[in-house]
Amino acid sequence: MAGVRVVVVDDDALVRAGLRMILGGAPDLEVVGEAADGQEALDVVARQLPDVVLMDIRMPRMDGLAATRRLRERGTTARIIVLTTFDTDEMVLTALQLGAAGFLLKDTPPADLVVAVRRVALGEPMLSPSVTSQLIAAVTRPAEDGRRRKARTLLARLTDREREVAVAVSDGLTNTEIARSLHLGVATVKTHVGSLFTKLEVTNRVQVARYVHDAADDR
Amino acid sequence: MAGVRVVVVDDDALVRAGLRMILGGAPDLEVVGEAADGQEALDVVARQLPDVVLMDIRMPRMDGLAATRRLRERGTTARIIVLTTFDTDEMVLTALQLGAAGFLLKDTPPADLVVAVRRVALGEPMLSPSVTSQLIAAVTRPAEDGRRRKARTLLARLTDREREVAVAVSDGLTNTEIARSLHLGVATVKTHVGSLFTKLEVTNRVQVARYVHDAADDR
DNA sequence: GACCGCCTCCACCGTCCGGTGGAGGGCTCA
DNA sequence: TGAGCCCTCCACCGGACGGTGGAGGCGGTC
């Protein structure tokens, strides 16, 4: 198969040279371009259409995150690996939300860097261990959990039909609207809603909505 | 340095044998115990005090997730790698919340498996690429955001009093209860609620609750 | 001082909601 | 073949909700 075409973006010429040397050592990788800031990066990527972009964050003119956003907006097919010295929570989440496929620290061993480029080129993600840890921490977040778990367990006790009705209720539909949307009689809907009140131990539909939101609510 | 002591937990003897062979091939790894279900795992881990536990999920008697929870509750120092064939969203999150240090699919190449055990022994996390992807997806979630922003801006347009009422409404209080809790007449509450409907462009209080939840909702 | 927005409250009225007590059919499982 | 659960639907009723059109006071601003 053809080699993986890589563009290196970093404001430090030494870093670029280092990366070029590391990646050049792998026969299946080819550095097809360099850029010293985000602005240049946009041009080079547009010209070279690389498979992978190694993108520093801290750069003059346009930083790596902004450049990543721009590239994504332009519908680039290049996978972007953000490469930086620091890994603040903010940055990691932002970068991933902007569509970065990888997030590596600059202390990544050369061999791992090569592996990362290959993997990302194949569409797999690649994160440094500490970044993975942050992600886990962000996802785990035991907060709220009490209420959320309670909501989940209570909702789990509902029958399928009741759960459908509960969701409809929490969407703000009236009984009549729910009946229409589920192809039921209004009386049936009322029965289900009544069961919801009993099972969830609430007295009105807003509280049902609370449960549904708590249970679903993101994390 | 001393070798990494590993316990293998899987109900399939063939799988255990395979893992033993793979890990045994690495001079710095040593399989010091096996278990065929979660219950056994607790015993073996207590006796061997391994550095790393490779834990299958689907097992009779006690599954891997329950065993992981138990081990953590007992304050084990062993790092646990969950090893499974499937990676449903639920499982991944649950496992990580229970304190698993790794989550690998059973199709992980032997070499990667060895690397994973070493890394986890050092306290680093190790996830299969597809698991990492799920995590990123869970964290990214660009959805909601639009709705959330909209909710925030609309709520910002409310007067202070209206916002108080909106919150009360979203807590599931009736107009009468809101009146009592804010020391107002019921008529006043009704007026405010009416304004809420107009300003938020909704027709009932459940939808008001949605806005409040969307705007406040955690992250 | 006149205007304007916010807060407070009132009356009226139709609709929807929530509570109660049913009934019949389908399903599974003992 | 019952018993038990779920789903479907009915009737009745009081109270809560939602819509409309007000009124008065209070604090700003032009």
PDB file of C-alpha atoms in Angstrom, chain A:
ATOM      1  CA  MET A   1       0.000   0.000   0.000  1.00  0.00           C
ATOM      2  CA  ALA A   2       1.012   3.595  -0.496  1.00  0.00           C
ATOM      3  CA  GLY A   3       2.756   5.415   2.321  1.00  0.00           C
ATOM      4  CA  VAL A   4       1.001   7.603   4.824  1.00  0.00           C
ATOM      5  CA  ARG A   5       1.404  11.248   3.846  1.00  0.00           C
ATOM      6  CA  VAL A   6       2.034  13.501   6.817  1.00  0.00           C
ATOM      7  CA  VAL A   7       2.172  17.251   7.306  1.00  0.00           C
ATOM      8  CA  VAL A   8       4.018  18.603  10.321  1.00  0.00           C
ATOM      9  CA  VAL A   9       2.853  21.838  11.915  1.00  0.00           C
ATOM     10  CA  ASP A  10       4.958  23.497  14.613  1.00  0.00           C
ATOM     11  CA  ASP A  11       6.398  26.953  15.029  1.00  0.00           C
ATOM     12  CA  ASP A  12       9.724  25.564  16.159  1.00  0.00           C
ATOM     13  CA  ALA A  13      11.933  24.572  13.238  1.00  0.00           C
ATOM     14  CA  LEU A  14      13.893  22.213  15.464  1.00  0.00           C
ATOM     15  CA  VAL A  15      10.762  20.346  16.453  1.00  0.00           C
ATOM     16  CA  ARG A  16       9.733  20.074  12.822  1.00  0.00           C
ATOM     17  CA  ALA A  17      13.117  18.719  11.932  1.00  0.00           C
ATOM     18  CA  GLY A  18      12.947  16.224  14.749  1.00  0.00           C
ATOM     19  CA  LEU A  19       9.544  14.997  13.715  1.00  0.00           C
ATOM     20  CA  ARG A  20      10.637  14.792  10.108  1.00  0.00           C
ATOM     21  CA  MET A  21      13.561  12.639  11.157  1.00  0.00           C
ATOM     22  CA  ILE A  22      11.462  10.353  13.347  1.00  0.00           C
ATOM     23  CA  LEU A  23       8.720   9.869  10.793  1.00  0.00           C
ATOM     24  CA  GLY A  24      11.160   9.669   7.899  1.00  0.00           C
ATOM     25  CA  GLY A  25      12.752   6.693   9.592  1.00  0.00           C
ATOM     26  CA  ALA A  26       9.633   4.683   8.944  1.00  0.00           C
ATOM     27  CA  PRO A  27       9.486   3.443   5.355  1.00  0.00           C
ATOM     28  CA  ASP A  28       5.718   3.646   5.184  1.00  0.00           C
ATOM     29  CA  LEU A  29       5.504   7.259   6.336  1.00  0.00           C
ATOM     30  CA  GLU A  30       6.314  10.322   4.297  1.00  0.00           C
ATOM     31  CA  VAL A  31       6.448  13.908   5.448  1.00  0.00           C
ATOM     32  CA  VAL A  32       5.017  15.863   2.537  1.00  0.00           C
ATOM     33  CA  GLY A  33       4.878  19.289   4.064  1.00  0.00           C
ATOM     34  CA  GLU A  34       5.586  21.570   6.995  1.00  0.00           C
ATOM     35  CA  ALA A  35       3.979  24.674   8.407  1.00  0.00           C
ATOM     36  CA  ALA A  36       5.083  27.077  11.119  1.00  0.00           C
ATOM     37  CA  ASP A  37       1.664  28.267  12.168  1.00  0.00           C
ATOM     38  CA  GLY A  38      -2.021  27.562  11.722  1.00  0.00           C
ATOM     39  CA  GLN A  39      -2.423  29.889   8.806  1.00  0.00           C
ATOM     40  CA  GLU A  40       0.326  28.197   6.856  1.00  0.00           C
ATOM     41  CA  ALA A  41      -1.047  24.851   7.883  1.00  0.00           C
ATOM     42  CA  LEU A  42      -4.315  25.560   6.113  1.00  0.00           C
ATOM     43  CA  ASP A  43      -2.433  26.312   2.895  1.00  0.00           C
ATOM     44  CA  VAL A  44      -0.113  23.353   3.079  1.00  0.00           C
ATOM     45  CA  VAL A  45      -2.889  20.923   3.864  1.00  0.00           C
ATOM     46  CA  ALA A  46      -4.973  22.283   1.023  1.00  0.00           C
ATOM     47  CA  ARG A  47      -2.047  21.796  -1.344  1.00  0.00           C
ATOM     48  CA  GLN A  48      -0.765  18.444  -0.133  1.00  0.00           C
ATOM     49  CA  LEU A  49      -3.976  16.731   0.989  1.00  0.00           C
ATOM     50  CA  PRO A  50      -2.108  14.651   3.571  1.00  0.00           C
ATOM     51  CA  ASP A  51      -3.522  11.661   5.409  1.00  0.00           C
ATOM     52  CA  VAL A  52      -2.371  12.887   8.781  1.00  0.00           C
ATOM     53  CA  VAL A  53      -1.520  16.260  10.268  1.00  0.00           C
ATOM     54  CA  LEU A  54       0.684  16.564  13.329  1.00  0.00           C
ATOM     55  CA  MET A  55      -0.477  19.825  14.882  1.00  0.00           C
ATOM     56  CA  ASP A  56       1.176  21.808  17.639  1.00  0.00           C
ATOM     57  CA  ILE A  57      -1.162  23.890  19.763  1.00  0.00           C
ATOM     58  CA  ARG A  58       0.865  26.907  20.792  1.00  0.00           C
ATOM     59  CA  MET A  59       1.739  28.806  17.666  1.00  0.00           C
ATOM     60  CA  PRO A  60       1.739  32.429  16.534  1.00  0.00           C
ATOM     61  CA  ARG A  61      -0.899  33.868  14.197  1.00  0.00           C
ATOM     62  CA  MET A  62      -3.285  30.955  14.416  1.00  0.00           C
ATOM     63  CA  ASP A  63      -3.027  28.281  17.072  1.00  0.00           C
ATOM     64  CA  GLY A  64      -3.461  24.586  16.512  1.00  0.00           C
ATOM     65  CA  LEU A  65      -6.970  24.382  17.877  1.00  0.00           C
ATOM     66  CA  ALA A  66      -8.229  27.147  15.641  1.00  0.00           C
ATOM     67  CA  ALA A  67      -6.451  25.557  12.699  1.00  0.00           C
ATOM     68  CA  THR A  68      -8.031  22.216  13.520  1.00  0.00           C
ATOM     69  CA  ARG A  69     -11.445  23.815  13.570  1.00  0.00           C
ATOM     70  CA  ARG A  70     -10.844  25.537  10.249  1.00  0.00           C
ATOM     71  CA  LEU A  71      -9.627  22.364   8.625  1.00  0.00           C
ATOM     72  CA  ARG A  72     -12.650  20.452   9.809  1.00  0.00           C
ATOM     73  CA  GLU A  73     -14.959  23.181   8.635  1.00  0.00           C
ATOM     74  CA  ARG A  74     -13.396  22.918   5.217  1.00  0.00           C
ATOM     75  CA  GLY A  75     -14.219  19.251   5.216  1.00  0.00           C
ATOM     76  CA  THR A  76     -10.676  18.024   5.127  1.00  0.00           C
ATOM     77  CA  THR A  77     -10.203  14.280   5.044  1.00  0.00           C
ATOM     78  CA  ALA A  78      -6.899  14.556   6.867  1.00  0.00           C
ATOM     79  CA  ARG A  79      -6.849  13.110  10.375  1.00  0.00           C
ATOM     80  CA  ILE A  80      -5.394  15.501  12.861  1.00  0.00           C
ATOM     81  CA  ILE A  81      -3.154  14.596  15.761  1.00  0.00           C
ATOM     82  CA  VAL A  82      -2.724  17.347  18.288  1.00  0.00           C
ATOM     83  CA  LEU A  83       0.775  17.376  19.648  1.00  0.00           C
ATOM     84  CA  THR A  84       1.600  19.441  22.670  1.00  0.00           C
ATOM     85  CA  THR A  85       3.684  19.705  25.792  1.00  0.00           C
ATOM     86  CA  PHE A  86       0.821  20.267  28.178  1.00  0.00           C
ATOM     87  CA  ASP A  87      -2.461  18.496  28.451  1.00  0.00           C
ATOM     88  CA  THR A  88      -4.915  20.609  30.336  1.00  0.00           C
ATOM     89  CA  ASP A  89      -8.392  19.250  30.633  1.00  0.00           C
ATOM     90  CA  GLU A  90      -9.761  22.091  28.635  1.00  0.00           C
ATOM     91  CA  MET A  91      -7.437  21.560  25.723  1.00  0.00           C
ATOM     92  CA  VAL A  92      -8.022  17.859  25.514  1.00  0.00           C
ATOM     93  CA  LEU A  93     -11.776  18.176  25.452  1.00  0.00           C
ATOM     94  CA  THR A  94     -11.684  21.100  23.074  1.00  0.00           C
ATOM     95  CA  ALA A  95      -9.341  19.343  20.682  1.00  0.00           C
ATOM     96  CA  LEU A  96     -11.428  16.193  20.639  1.00  0.00           C
ATOM     97  CA  GLN A  97     -14.602  18.152  20.208  1.00  0.00           C
ATOM     98  CA  LEU A  98     -13.038  19.936  17.275  1.00  0.00           C
ATOM     99  CA  GLY A  99     -12.493  16.578  15.699  1.00  0.00           C
ATOM    100  CA  ALA A 100      -8.880  15.746  16.486  1.00  0.00           C
ATOM    101  CA  ALA A 101      -8.254  12.038  16.027  1.00  0.00           C
ATOM    102  CA  GLY A 102      -5.321  11.959  18.375  1.00  0.00           C
ATOM    103  CA  PHE A 103      -3.825  13.864  21.251  1.00  0.00           C
ATOM    104  CA  LEU A 104      -0.202  13.174  22.037  1.00  0.00           C
ATOM    105  CA  LEU A 105       2.250  14.718  24.431  1.00  0.00           C
ATOM    106  CA  LYS A 106       5.605  15.784  23.084  1.00  0.00           C
ATOM    107  CA  ASP A 107       7.358  13.366  25.371  1.00  0.00           C
ATOM    108  CA  THR A 108       5.863  10.476  23.437  1.00  0.00           C
ATOM    109  CA  PRO A 109       8.650   8.028  22.481  1.00  0.00           C
ATOM    110  CA  PRO A 110       9.530   8.163  18.754  1.00  0.00           C
ATOM    111  CA  ALA A 111       8.417   4.574  18.223  1.00  0.00           C
ATOM    112  CA  ASP A 112       5.011   5.316  19.732  1.00  0.00           C
ATOM    113  CA  LEU A 113       4.700   8.404  17.590  1.00  0.00           C
ATOM    114  CA  VAL A 114       5.189   6.339  14.466  1.00  0.00           C
ATOM    115  CA  VAL A 115       2.614   3.832  15.679  1.00  0.00           C
ATOM    116  CA  ALA A 116       0.213   6.634  16.428  1.00  0.00           C
ATOM    117  CA  VAL A 117       0.471   8.090  12.947  1.00  0.00           C
ATOM    118  CA  ARG A 118      -0.184   4.696  11.409  1.00  0.00           C
ATOM    119  CA  ARG A 119      -3.158   4.033  13.625  1.00  0.00           C
ATOM    120  CA  VAL A 120      -4.697   7.419  13.114  1.00  0.00           C
ATOM    121  CA  ALA A 121      -4.257   7.060   9.379  1.00  0.00           C
ATOM    122  CA  LEU A 122      -6.402   3.942   9.653  1.00  0.00           C
ATOM    123  CA  GLY A 123      -9.110   5.890  11.395  1.00  0.00           C
ATOM    124  CA  GLU A 124      -8.373   4.748  14.906  1.00  0.00           C
ATOM    125  CA  PRO A 125      -7.940   7.207  17.712  1.00  0.00           C
ATOM    126  CA  MET A 126      -4.675   7.559  19.565  1.00  0.00           C
ATOM    127  CA  LEU A 127      -4.241   9.278  22.892  1.00  0.00           C
ATOM    128  CA  SER A 128      -1.357   9.559  25.279  1.00  0.00           C
ATOM    129  CA  PRO A 129      -1.903   7.621  28.489  1.00  0.00           C
ATOM    130  CA  SER A 130      -2.385  10.704  30.606  1.00  0.00           C
ATOM    131  CA  VAL A 131      -4.888  12.024  28.109  1.00  0.00           C
ATOM    132  CA  THR A 132      -6.777   8.767  28.293  1.00  0.00           C
ATOM    133  CA  SER A 133      -6.822   9.142  32.039  1.00  0.00           C
ATOM    134  CA  GLN A 134      -8.346  12.574  31.747  1.00  0.00           C
ATOM    135  CA  LEU A 135     -10.964  11.259  29.425  1.00  0.00           C
ATOM    136  CA  ILE A 136     -11.836   8.502  31.839  1.00  0.00           C
ATOM    137  CA  ALA A 137     -12.024  10.983  34.650  1.00  0.00           C
ATOM    138  CA  ALA A 138     -14.250  13.264  32.625  1.00  0.00           C
ATOM    139  CA  VAL A 139     -16.565  10.438  31.757  1.00  0.00           C
ATOM    140  CA  THR A 140     -16.642   8.820  35.132  1.00  0.00           C
ATOM    141  CA  ARG A 141     -17.405  11.831  37.233  1.00  0.00           C
ATOM    142  CA  PRO A 142     -19.254  10.263  40.118  1.00  0.00           C
ATOM    143  CA  ALA A 143     -21.125  13.476  40.881  1.00  0.00           C
ATOM    144  CA  GLU A 144     -24.880  13.587  40.515  1.00  0.00           C
ATOM    145  CA  ASP A 145     -24.687   9.874  40.380  1.00  0.00           C
ATOM    146  CA  GLY A 146     -26.935   9.319  43.328  1.00  0.00           C
ATOM    147  CA  ARG A 147     -29.916  10.996  41.807  1.00  0.00           C
ATOM    148  CA  ARG A 148     -29.145   9.634  38.408  1.00  0.00           C
ATOM    149  CA  ARG A 149     -28.889   6.073  39.613  1.00  0.00           C
ATOM    150  CA  LYS A 150     -32.151   6.385  41.515  1.00  0.00           C
ATOM    151  CA  ALA A 151     -33.856   7.759  38.450  1.00  0.00           C
ATOM    152  CA  ARG A 152     -32.480   4.952  36.352  1.00  0.00           C
ATOM    153  CA  THR A 153     -33.547   2.202  38.682  1.00  0.00           C
ATOM    154  CA  LEU A 154     -37.010   3.632  39.070  1.00  0.00           C
ATOM    155  CA  LEU A 155     -37.414   4.031  35.339  1.00  0.00           C
ATOM    156  CA  ALA A 156     -36.180   0.488  34.853  1.00  0.00           C
ATOM    157  CA  ARG A 157     -39.148  -0.710  36.831  1.00  0.00           C
ATOM    158  CA  LEU A 158     -41.587   0.734  34.333  1.00  0.00           C
ATOM    159  CA  THR A 159     -43.089  -1.385  31.605  1.00  0.00           C
ATOM    160  CA  ASP A 160     -42.034  -0.640  28.040  1.00  0.00           C
ATOM    161  CA  ARG A 161     -45.247   1.138  27.293  1.00  0.00           C
ATOM    162  CA  GLU A 162     -45.031   3.221  30.404  1.00  0.00           C
ATOM    163  CA  ARG A 163     -41.514   4.240  29.532  1.00  0.00           C
ATOM    164  CA  GLU A 164     -42.643   5.380  26.110  1.00  0.00           C
ATOM    165  CA  VAL A 165     -45.362   7.434  27.702  1.00  0.00           C
ATOM    166  CA  ALA A 166     -42.938   8.837  30.250  1.00  0.00           C
ATOM    167  CA  VAL A 167     -40.655  10.036  27.484  1.00  0.00           C
ATOM    168  CA  ALA A 168     -43.561  11.627  25.670  1.00  0.00           C
ATOM    169  CA  VAL A 169     -44.664  13.328  28.867  1.00  0.00           C
ATOM    170  CA  SER A 170     -41.184  14.673  29.407  1.00  0.00           C
ATOM    171  CA  ASP A 171     -41.226  16.067  25.895  1.00  0.00           C
ATOM    172  CA  GLY A 172     -44.052  18.288  27.030  1.00  0.00           C
ATOM    173  CA  LEU A 173     -46.833  16.572  25.125  1.00  0.00           C
ATOM    174  CA  THR A 174     -50.398  16.633  26.446  1.00  0.00           C
ATOM    175  CA  ASN A 175     -52.278  13.393  26.951  1.00  0.00           C
ATOM    176  CA  THR A 176     -54.138  13.947  23.718  1.00  0.00           C
ATOM    177  CA  GLU A 177     -50.917  14.480  21.793  1.00  0.00           C
ATOM    178  CA  ILE A 178     -49.355  11.413  23.340  1.00  0.00           C
ATOM    179  CA  ALA A 179     -52.395   9.378  22.389  1.00  0.00           C
ATOM    180  CA  ARG A 180     -52.061  10.519  18.804  1.00  0.00           C
ATOM    181  CA  SER A 181     -48.341   9.930  18.615  1.00  0.00           C
ATOM    182  CA  LEU A 182     -48.551   6.429  20.080  1.00  0.00           C
ATOM    183  CA  HIS A 183     -51.827   5.555  18.370  1.00  0.00           C
ATOM    184  CA  LEU A 184     -53.685   5.028  21.619  1.00  0.00           C
ATOM    185  CA  GLY A 185     -56.894   6.205  23.174  1.00  0.00           C
ATOM    186  CA  VAL A 186     -56.633   9.135  25.533  1.00  0.00           C
ATOM    187  CA  ALA A 187     -58.014   6.917  28.277  1.00  0.00           C
ATOM    188  CA  THR A 188     -55.114   4.521  27.827  1.00  0.00           C
ATOM    189  CA  VAL A 189     -52.611   7.300  28.041  1.00  0.00           C
ATOM    190  CA  LYS A 190     -54.239   8.519  31.212  1.00  0.00           C
ATOM    191  CA  THR A 191     -53.989   5.048  32.687  1.00  0.00           C
ATOM    192  CA  HIS A 192     -50.294   4.868  31.891  1.00  0.00           C
ATOM    193  CA  VAL A 193     -49.647   8.336  33.214  1.00  0.00           C
ATOM    194  CA  GLY A 194     -51.424   7.347  36.387  1.00  0.00           C
ATOM    195  CA  SER A 195     -49.199   4.306  36.735  1.00  0.00           C
ATOM    196  CA  LEU A 196     -46.188   6.548  36.256  1.00  0.00           C
ATOM    197  CA  PHE A 197     -47.259   8.724  39.154  1.00  0.00           C
ATOM    198  CA  THR A 198     -47.678   5.706  41.379  1.00  0.00           C
ATOM    199  CA  LYS A 199     -44.483   3.942  40.399  1.00  0.00           C
ATOM    200  CA  LEU A 200     -42.328   7.053  40.429  1.00  0.00           C
ATOM    201  CA  GLU A 201     -44.061   8.313  43.541  1.00  0.00           C
ATOM    202  CA  VAL A 202     -44.825  11.734  42.132  1.00  0.00           C
ATOM    203  CA  THR A 203     -47.960  13.772  41.742  1.00  0.00           C
ATOM    204  CA  ASN A 204     -47.637  15.570  38.449  1.00  0.00           C
ATOM    205  CA  ARG A 205     -46.108  15.248  35.037  1.00  0.00           C
ATOM    206  CA  VAL A 206     -43.379  17.801  35.498  1.00  0.00           C
ATOM    207  CA  GLN A 207     -41.862  15.522  38.106  1.00  0.00           C
ATOM    208  CA  VAL A 208     -42.039  12.651  35.660  1.00  0.00           C
ATOM    209  CA  ALA A 209     -40.088  14.814  33.240  1.00  0.00           C
ATOM    210  CA  ARG A 210     -37.478  15.368  35.941  1.00  0.00           C
ATOM    211  CA  TYR A 211     -36.939  11.659  36.315  1.00  0.00           C
ATOM    212  CA  VAL A 212     -36.599  11.087  32.628  1.00  0.00           C
ATOM    213  CA  HIS A 213     -34.149  13.954  32.308  1.00  0.00           C
ATOM    214  CA  ASP A 214     -32.123  12.844  35.295  1.00  0.00           C
ATOM    215  CA  ALA A 215     -31.853   9.343  33.951  1.00  0.00           C
ATOM    216  CA  ALA A 216     -30.986  10.306  30.417  1.00  0.00           C
ATOM    217  CA  ASP A 217     -29.135  13.434  31.061  1.00  0.00           C
ATOM    218  CA  ASP A 218     -25.896  13.122  29.518  1.00  0.00           C
ATOM    219  CA  ARG A 219     -23.671  12.131  32.292  1.00  0.00           C
TER     220      ARG A 219
END
